[in-house]
């Protein structure tokens, strides 16, 4: 799988924060059943690595990735746990080197034109645009598409079911990241049917 296939797996990549690794497998199964196979589990909780490992082992239809990757240690730990792609909120030279060395597809985070140009200089053309809404949203990405058409993005941060189609209509957007299909109250209630329904609505955005 190349990094471009991360952008092309689904219209939406769920951004998942799990407090309890026991929720990982049923949550992932609900997302896959709804049509969202690419799942970004963020490293914001102590349960994240165990959650990635469980999804990788027990949900064959899922392509599990790791988000909030900010160090070489994060790269090695998540790949060892079974992560099949990596997403960072930003990047440094050392982090980029570690992600490249992992041979796992990755989306380094950018929010400025200079960061985009610097990544293109390093041979990276696929990126996360974060925090999307706060950093200028669709207007900013549309402005980038003319001078930097070779850059493709997965915007994440503040995107909703209502705003996602505007992003997806842009020529330089491959997918969007969001958490609206995994609301905290649904996860806490283990309401996997609701998660599957919301995932189905998100997956249909590509049609």
Coordinates of C-alpha atoms in Angstrom, one line a residue:
X1 CA 0.0 0.0 0.0
X2 CA 1.3 3.4 -0.9
X3 CA 0.6 6.6 0.9
X4 CA -1.7 7.6 -2.0
X5 CA -3.9 4.6 -1.2
X6 CA -4.4 5.9 2.3
X7 CA -5.9 9.0 0.7
X8 CA -8.0 6.9 -1.6
X9 CA -9.3 4.2 0.8
X10 CA -12.4 6.1 1.8
X11 CA -13.8 9.6 1.7
X12 CA -13.4 9.9 5.4
X13 CA -10.8 8.6 7.8
X14 CA -12.2 8.3 11.3
X15 CA -10.0 9.9 14.0
X16 CA -10.5 7.7 17.0
X17 CA -9.6 8.4 20.7
X18 CA -10.0 5.3 22.8
X19 CA -9.8 5.3 26.6
X20 CA -10.5 1.5 26.8
X21 CA -8.7 -0.9 24.5
X22 CA -11.6 -3.3 24.9
X23 CA -13.7 -0.9 22.8
X24 CA -11.3 -1.1 19.9
X25 CA -12.5 -4.2 18.1
X26 CA -16.2 -3.6 18.2
X27 CA -15.7 0.1 17.2
X28 CA -13.5 -0.9 14.3
X29 CA -16.0 -3.5 13.2
X30 CA -18.8 -0.9 13.2
X31 CA -16.7 1.5 11.2
X32 CA -15.7 -1.1 8.6
X33 CA -19.3 -2.3 8.3
X34 CA -20.3 1.3 7.6
X35 CA -17.8 1.5 4.8
X36 CA -14.8 3.2 6.5
X37 CA -11.9 0.8 6.5
X38 CA -9.1 3.2 7.2
X39 CA -9.1 4.0 10.9
X40 CA -6.7 6.4 12.6
X41 CA -6.2 5.6 16.3
X42 CA -4.6 8.6 18.0
X43 CA -1.8 8.2 20.5
X44 CA -3.6 10.5 23.0
X45 CA -4.4 7.8 25.5
X46 CA -2.6 5.0 27.3
X47 CA -4.9 2.5 25.5
X48 CA -3.8 3.5 22.0
X49 CA -1.1 0.9 21.3
X50 CA -3.2 -2.0 22.7
X51 CA -6.1 -0.7 20.6
X52 CA -4.0 -0.6 17.4
X53 CA -2.7 -4.1 18.1
X54 CA -6.2 -5.5 18.7
X55 CA -7.7 -4.0 15.6
X56 CA -4.8 -5.2 13.5
X57 CA -5.2 -8.7 14.8
X58 CA -8.9 -9.1 15.0
X59 CA -10.5 -6.9 12.3
X60 CA -9.3 -8.1 8.9
X61 CA -11.3 -5.5 7.0
X62 CA -9.7 -2.6 8.8
X63 CA -6.6 -0.7 7.7
X64 CA -5.5 0.6 11.1
X65 CA -3.2 3.6 11.4
X66 CA -1.7 5.6 14.2
X67 CA -2.3 9.3 14.6
X68 CA -0.6 12.0 16.7
X69 CA 2.7 10.5 15.8
X70 CA 5.3 13.0 17.0
X71 CA 8.5 11.0 17.6
X72 CA 10.7 8.2 16.2
X73 CA 9.6 6.2 19.3
X74 CA 6.0 6.6 18.3
X75 CA 6.8 5.4 14.8
X76 CA 8.6 2.2 16.0
X77 CA 6.0 1.4 18.7
X78 CA 3.0 1.8 16.5
X79 CA 4.4 -0.1 13.5
X80 CA 5.4 -2.9 15.9
X81 CA 1.7 -2.9 17.2
X82 CA 0.4 -3.3 13.6
X83 CA -0.2 0.2 12.3
X84 CA -0.3 0.2 8.5
X85 CA -0.1 4.0 8.1
X86 CA 1.1 7.0 10.2
X87 CA -0.3 10.4 10.6
X88 CA 1.4 13.4 12.4
X89 CA 0.0 16.8 13.3
X90 CA 3.2 18.4 12.2
X91 CA 6.7 17.3 11.2
X92 CA 10.4 17.8 11.8
X93 CA 13.3 16.5 9.8
X94 CA 14.0 13.7 12.3
X95 CA 10.3 12.7 12.5
X96 CA 10.1 12.6 8.7
X97 CA 13.3 10.5 8.5
X98 CA 11.8 8.0 11.0
X99 CA 8.5 7.8 9.1
X100 CA 10.3 7.3 5.8
X101 CA 12.5 4.6 7.3
X102 CA 9.5 2.7 8.7
X103 CA 8.4 1.9 5.1
X104 CA 4.8 2.4 6.2
X105 CA 2.7 5.0 4.4
X106 CA 2.5 8.3 6.2
X107 CA 0.8 11.7 6.1
X108 CA 2.9 14.4 7.8
X109 CA 1.0 17.4 9.0
X110 CA 1.2 20.9 7.5
X111 CA -0.6 24.2 8.0
X112 CA 1.6 26.6 6.0
X113 CA 2.7 27.0 2.4
X114 CA 6.4 26.8 3.4
X115 CA 5.8 23.5 5.1
X116 CA 4.2 22.1 2.0
X117 CA 7.1 23.3 -0.2
X118 CA 9.6 21.8 2.3
X119 CA 7.9 18.4 2.1
X120 CA 7.7 18.5 -1.7
X121 CA 11.5 19.2 -1.6
X122 CA 11.9 16.1 0.5
X123 CA 9.9 14.0 -2.1
X124 CA 6.7 13.9 -0.1
X125 CA 3.5 15.0 -1.9
X126 CA 0.8 13.6 0.4
X127 CA 0.1 15.4 3.6
X128 CA -2.4 16.0 6.5
X129 CA -3.7 19.6 6.6
X130 CA -4.1 20.4 10.2
X131 CA -5.9 22.1 12.0
X132 CA -8.0 22.4 8.9
X133 CA -10.7 24.8 9.9
X134 CA -8.5 27.0 12.1
X135 CA -5.7 27.1 9.5
X136 CA -7.9 28.5 6.7
X137 CA -10.1 25.6 5.6
X138 CA -11.3 25.1 2.1
X139 CA -10.3 28.6 1.0
X140 CA -6.7 28.0 2.0
X141 CA -6.5 24.6 0.3
X142 CA -8.1 26.0 -2.9
X143 CA -5.5 28.8 -2.9
X144 CA -2.7 26.2 -2.7
X145 CA -4.0 24.1 -5.6
X146 CA -2.9 26.5 -8.3
X147 CA 0.8 27.0 -7.4
X148 CA 1.3 23.6 -5.8
X149 CA -1.0 21.2 -7.7
X150 CA 1.3 18.2 -6.9
X151 CA 0.4 18.3 -3.2
X152 CA -2.5 16.3 -2.0
X153 CA -4.1 16.5 1.4
X154 CA -6.2 14.9 4.1
X155 CA -7.6 17.9 5.9
X156 CA -8.4 17.2 9.6
X157 CA -9.6 19.4 12.5
X158 CA -13.0 20.8 12.9
X159 CA -14.6 19.1 9.9
X160 CA -18.1 17.8 10.1
X161 CA -20.5 15.8 8.0
X162 CA -21.9 19.2 6.7
X163 CA -18.5 20.7 5.7
X164 CA -16.8 17.6 4.5
X165 CA -18.3 17.7 0.9
X166 CA -16.8 21.1 0.3
X167 CA -13.4 19.8 1.1
X168 CA -13.9 16.6 -0.9
X169 CA -14.8 18.7 -4.0
X170 CA -11.4 20.3 -4.1
X171 CA -8.9 18.8 -6.6
X172 CA -6.1 18.5 -4.1
X173 CA -8.1 16.7 -1.3
X174 CA -8.0 12.9 -1.3
X175 CA -10.1 12.4 1.9
X176 CA -10.9 14.1 5.1
X177 CA -10.3 13.1 8.7
X178 CA -12.9 13.5 11.3
X179 CA -14.4 12.2 14.6
X180 CA -18.1 13.0 14.1
X181 CA -18.9 9.4 13.3
X182 CA -17.3 8.2 16.6
X183 CA -19.0 10.6 19.1
X184 CA -17.8 10.1 22.7
X185 CA -21.3 9.4 24.0
X186 CA -21.8 6.6 21.5
X187 CA -18.5 5.0 22.4
X188 CA -19.2 5.3 26.1
X189 CA -22.6 3.7 25.6
X190 CA -21.0 1.0 23.3
X191 CA -23.7 2.0 20.8
X192 CA -21.9 0.4 17.8
X193 CA -25.1 0.4 15.7
X194 CA -25.1 4.2 15.9
X195 CA -21.4 4.3 14.9
X196 CA -22.1 2.1 12.0
X197 CA -24.9 4.3 10.8
X198 CA -22.8 7.5 11.1
X199 CA -20.0 5.7 9.3
X200 CA -22.3 4.8 6.5
X201 CA -23.4 8.4 6.1
X202 CA -19.7 9.5 6.0
X203 CA -18.8 6.8 3.5
X204 CA -21.6 7.9 1.2
X205 CA -20.0 11.3 0.7
X206 CA -17.7 9.9 -2.0
X207 CA -20.6 8.8 -4.1

